[in-house]
Amino acid sequence: MTDTTTASERAAQLVAACEALFTAGVMSRSGHANLSARIDDGHFLLTPGFVRGLRPGQLATVSLDGRVVDGELSSVSAEIISMHSAVYRARPRVGTVIHTHSPAATAFAVAHRPLPCRTEPMLRFGQAEDVPVVPWGPRGSDVSVRGIAEVLERRPTTAAALLANHGLLVFGPDPAATAQLVVAIEESAEAELAAAAVGGAVDFPEGALEAVRASAARVAS
């Protein structure tokens, strides 16, 4: 991954992304989440486990092999280093990973049900397919990390996964875009649950993704 963004700039972007998630109202009541941003081929910045009021100085620099090389993480936060590392190893172009307990998306994770792509924001912001479910394993365990890696290998174009009985994992090019996709997925999960009360959600017509891409291209040109 080639990027000229400095570590301090990435830290500021992570803080802004975190604030955007709280502003959008997609966080759980506890405020639990963890966000990371790649800073070079072997290291990334990682937040503590509770990120309400996050500050850049709270971020730690960790290596893909699990070492904290700058800053501090509690033992609880250190458990999730391998979860983030698994995504960065599998997806060299990914620049940011966000894990939340967003309530509606977590409902699908608890039900072990993939979240269908039936809302336009999911198409526009990078998840033009169902969000798959990773089988349950204790947080940060070899079982959990292997499950994440296997799903990413099996689903090479997904930008998100539901962690069974746990929560949501989303990854993208940078903090802002990744946070935007978290919001789109949570809103879509809310819409799916609400639509169940009025007969159930309906799939897009054939060619919807191509139509959305063409419309976006016309605006950008």
mmCIF file of N, CA and C in Angstrom, residues 168-214:
data_model
loop_
_atom_site.group_PDB
_atom_site.id
_atom_site.type_symbol
_atom_site.label_atom_id
_atom_site.label_comp_id
_atom_site.label_asym_id
_atom_site.label_seq_id
_atom_site.Cartn_x
_atom_site.Cartn_y
_atom_site.Cartn_z
ATOM 1 N N LEU A 168 -19.984 -6.112 14.287
ATOM 2 C CA LEU A 168 -19.738 -5.766 12.892
ATOM 3 C C LEU A 168 -18.269 -5.431 12.675
ATOM 4 N N LEU A 169 -17.721 -5.869 11.549
ATOM 5 C CA LEU A 169 -16.349 -5.557 11.154
ATOM 6 C C LEU A 169 -16.395 -4.999 9.741
ATOM 7 N N VAL A 170 -15.866 -3.773 9.559
ATOM 8 C CA VAL A 170 -15.914 -3.088 8.261
ATOM 9 C C VAL A 170 -14.519 -2.590 7.928
ATOM 10 N N PHE A 171 -14.155 -2.633 6.656
ATOM 11 C CA PHE A 171 -12.816 -2.219 6.259
ATOM 12 C C PHE A 171 -12.867 -1.485 4.928
ATOM 13 N N GLY A 172 -11.990 -0.474 4.800
ATOM 14 C CA GLY A 172 -12.010 0.337 3.596
ATOM 15 C C GLY A 172 -10.706 1.079 3.405
ATOM 16 N N PRO A 173 -10.678 2.021 2.456
ATOM 17 C CA PRO A 173 -9.418 2.677 2.092
ATOM 18 C C PRO A 173 -8.916 3.682 3.117
ATOM 19 N N ASP A 174 -9.819 4.300 3.861
ATOM 20 C CA ASP A 174 -9.421 5.337 4.815
ATOM 21 C C ASP A 174 -10.494 5.448 5.904
ATOM 22 N N PRO A 175 -10.213 6.161 6.989
ATOM 23 C CA PRO A 175 -11.181 6.229 8.083
ATOM 24 C C PRO A 175 -12.542 6.793 7.694
ATOM 25 N N ALA A 176 -12.565 7.868 6.924
ATOM 26 C CA ALA A 176 -13.843 8.499 6.582
ATOM 27 C C ALA A 176 -14.726 7.570 5.757
ATOM 28 N N ALA A 177 -14.157 6.959 4.719
ATOM 29 C CA ALA A 177 -14.945 6.076 3.858
ATOM 30 C C ALA A 177 -15.424 4.842 4.618
ATOM 31 N N THR A 178 -14.575 4.335 5.505
ATOM 32 C CA THR A 178 -14.947 3.148 6.268
ATOM 33 C C THR A 178 -16.068 3.472 7.244
ATOM 34 N N ALA A 179 -15.988 4.610 7.908
ATOM 35 C CA ALA A 179 -17.059 5.031 8.815
ATOM 36 C C ALA A 179 -18.366 5.234 8.056
ATOM 37 N N GLN A 180 -18.262 5.781 6.859
ATOM 38 C CA GLN A 180 -19.444 5.989 6.027
ATOM 39 C C GLN A 180 -20.128 4.658 5.715
ATOM 40 N N LEU A 181 -19.329 3.624 5.472
ATOM 41 C CA LEU A 181 -19.900 2.314 5.183
ATOM 42 C C LEU A 181 -20.521 1.695 6.440
ATOM 43 N N VAL A 182 -19.907 1.909 7.604
ATOM 44 C CA VAL A 182 -20.510 1.441 8.855
ATOM 45 C C VAL A 182 -21.915 2.016 9.002
ATOM 46 N N VAL A 183 -22.046 3.317 8.753
ATOM 47 C CA VAL A 183 -23.344 3.976 8.861
ATOM 48 C C VAL A 183 -24.329 3.381 7.853
ATOM 49 N N ALA A 184 -23.888 3.183 6.626
ATOM 50 C CA ALA A 184 -24.772 2.622 5.591
ATOM 51 C C ALA A 184 -25.242 1.224 5.965
ATOM 52 N N ILE A 185 -24.344 0.419 6.516
ATOM 53 C CA ILE A 185 -24.712 -0.948 6.897
ATOM 54 C C ILE A 185 -25.682 -0.944 8.067
ATOM 55 N N GLU A 186 -25.424 -0.109 9.075
ATOM 56 C CA GLU A 186 -26.334 -0.060 10.222
ATOM 57 C C GLU A 186 -27.717 0.429 9.801
ATOM 58 N N GLU A 187 -27.773 1.440 8.950
ATOM 59 C CA GLU A 187 -29.066 1.922 8.471
ATOM 60 C C GLU A 187 -29.786 0.846 7.657
ATOM 61 N N SER A 188 -29.028 0.092 6.875
ATOM 62 C CA SER A 188 -29.634 -0.980 6.090
ATOM 63 C C SER A 188 -30.184 -2.079 6.994
ATOM 64 N N ALA A 189 -29.427 -2.416 8.048
ATOM 65 C CA ALA A 189 -29.905 -3.424 8.999
ATOM 66 C C ALA A 189 -31.182 -2.953 9.686
ATOM 67 N N GLU A 190 -31.226 -1.679 10.060
ATOM 68 C CA GLU A 190 -32.439 -1.122 10.657
ATOM 69 C C GLU A 190 -33.616 -1.222 9.683
ATOM 70 N N ALA A 191 -33.361 -0.895 8.416
ATOM 71 C CA ALA A 191 -34.425 -0.944 7.411
ATOM 72 C C ALA A 191 -34.919 -2.372 7.195
ATOM 73 N N GLU A 192 -34.001 -3.341 7.189
ATOM 74 C CA GLU A 192 -34.393 -4.752 7.039
ATOM 75 C C GLU A 192 -35.324 -5.174 8.178
ATOM 76 N N LEU A 193 -34.948 -4.811 9.397
ATOM 77 C CA LEU A 193 -35.767 -5.198 10.552
ATOM 78 C C LEU A 193 -37.129 -4.516 10.503
ATOM 79 N N ALA A 194 -37.162 -3.237 10.097
ATOM 80 C CA ALA A 194 -38.433 -2.522 10.006
ATOM 81 C C ALA A 194 -39.298 -3.078 8.874
ATOM 82 N N ALA A 195 -38.668 -3.424 7.748
ATOM 83 C CA ALA A 195 -39.425 -3.929 6.595
ATOM 84 C C ALA A 195 -40.100 -5.264 6.906
ATOM 85 N N ALA A 196 -39.529 -6.021 7.826
ATOM 86 C CA ALA A 196 -40.132 -7.308 8.193
ATOM 87 C C ALA A 196 -41.549 -7.132 8.719
ATOM 88 N N ALA A 197 -41.836 -5.967 9.299
ATOM 89 C CA ALA A 197 -43.163 -5.716 9.858
ATOM 90 C C ALA A 197 -44.190 -5.352 8.795
ATOM 91 N N VAL A 198 -43.718 -5.018 7.589
ATOM 92 C CA VAL A 198 -44.655 -4.616 6.526
ATOM 93 C C VAL A 198 -44.505 -5.508 5.296
ATOM 94 N N GLY A 199 -44.188 -6.767 5.534
ATOM 95 C CA GLY A 199 -44.157 -7.728 4.429
ATOM 96 C C GLY A 199 -42.791 -8.169 3.989
ATOM 97 N N GLY A 200 -41.726 -7.531 4.505
ATOM 98 C CA GLY A 200 -40.376 -7.965 4.172
ATOM 99 C C GLY A 200 -39.720 -7.135 3.090
ATOM 100 N N ALA A 201 -38.418 -7.027 3.165
ATOM 101 C CA ALA A 201 -37.642 -6.261 2.185
ATOM 102 C C ALA A 201 -37.622 -6.980 0.837
ATOM 103 N N VAL A 202 -37.378 -6.221 -0.216
ATOM 104 C CA VAL A 202 -37.378 -6.741 -1.583
ATOM 105 C C VAL A 202 -36.026 -6.470 -2.222
ATOM 106 N N ASP A 203 -35.505 -7.425 -2.975
ATOM 107 C CA ASP A 203 -34.213 -7.259 -3.632
ATOM 108 C C ASP A 203 -34.258 -6.161 -4.687
ATOM 109 N N PHE A 204 -33.070 -5.622 -5.010
ATOM 110 C CA PHE A 204 -32.938 -4.698 -6.127
ATOM 111 C C PHE A 204 -33.283 -5.404 -7.436
ATOM 112 N N PRO A 205 -33.720 -4.646 -8.449
ATOM 113 C CA PRO A 205 -33.883 -5.253 -9.769
ATOM 114 C C PRO A 205 -32.523 -5.573 -10.388
ATOM 115 N N GLU A 206 -32.512 -6.416 -11.362
ATOM 116 C CA GLU A 206 -31.282 -6.755 -12.069
ATOM 117 C C GLU A 206 -30.644 -5.502 -12.654
ATOM 118 N N GLY A 207 -29.332 -5.373 -12.487
ATOM 119 C CA GLY A 207 -28.607 -4.246 -13.051
ATOM 120 C C GLY A 207 -28.565 -3.010 -12.169
ATOM 121 N N ALA A 208 -29.024 -3.126 -10.914
ATOM 122 C CA ALA A 208 -29.073 -1.949 -10.039
ATOM 123 C C ALA A 208 -27.688 -1.391 -9.753
ATOM 124 N N LEU A 209 -26.724 -2.262 -9.503
ATOM 125 C CA LEU A 209 -25.383 -1.783 -9.193
ATOM 126 C C LEU A 209 -24.807 -0.992 -10.356
ATOM 127 N N GLU A 210 -24.951 -1.501 -11.554
ATOM 128 C CA GLU A 210 -24.432 -0.810 -12.740
ATOM 129 C C GLU A 210 -25.122 0.540 -12.915
ATOM 130 N N ALA A 211 -26.431 0.597 -12.638
ATOM 131 C CA ALA A 211 -27.175 1.850 -12.778
ATOM 132 C C ALA A 211 -26.693 2.883 -11.764
ATOM 133 N N VAL A 212 -26.440 2.445 -10.527
ATOM 134 C CA VAL A 212 -25.958 3.357 -9.490
ATOM 135 C C VAL A 212 -24.568 3.872 -9.858
ATOM 136 N N ARG A 213 -23.706 2.987 -10.316
ATOM 137 C CA ARG A 213 -22.355 3.392 -10.703
ATOM 138 C C ARG A 213 -22.387 4.390 -11.870
ATOM 139 N N ALA A 214 -23.266 4.157 -12.826
ATOM 140 C CA ALA A 214 -23.379 5.058 -13.969
ATOM 141 C C ALA A 214 -23.870 6.431 -13.519
#
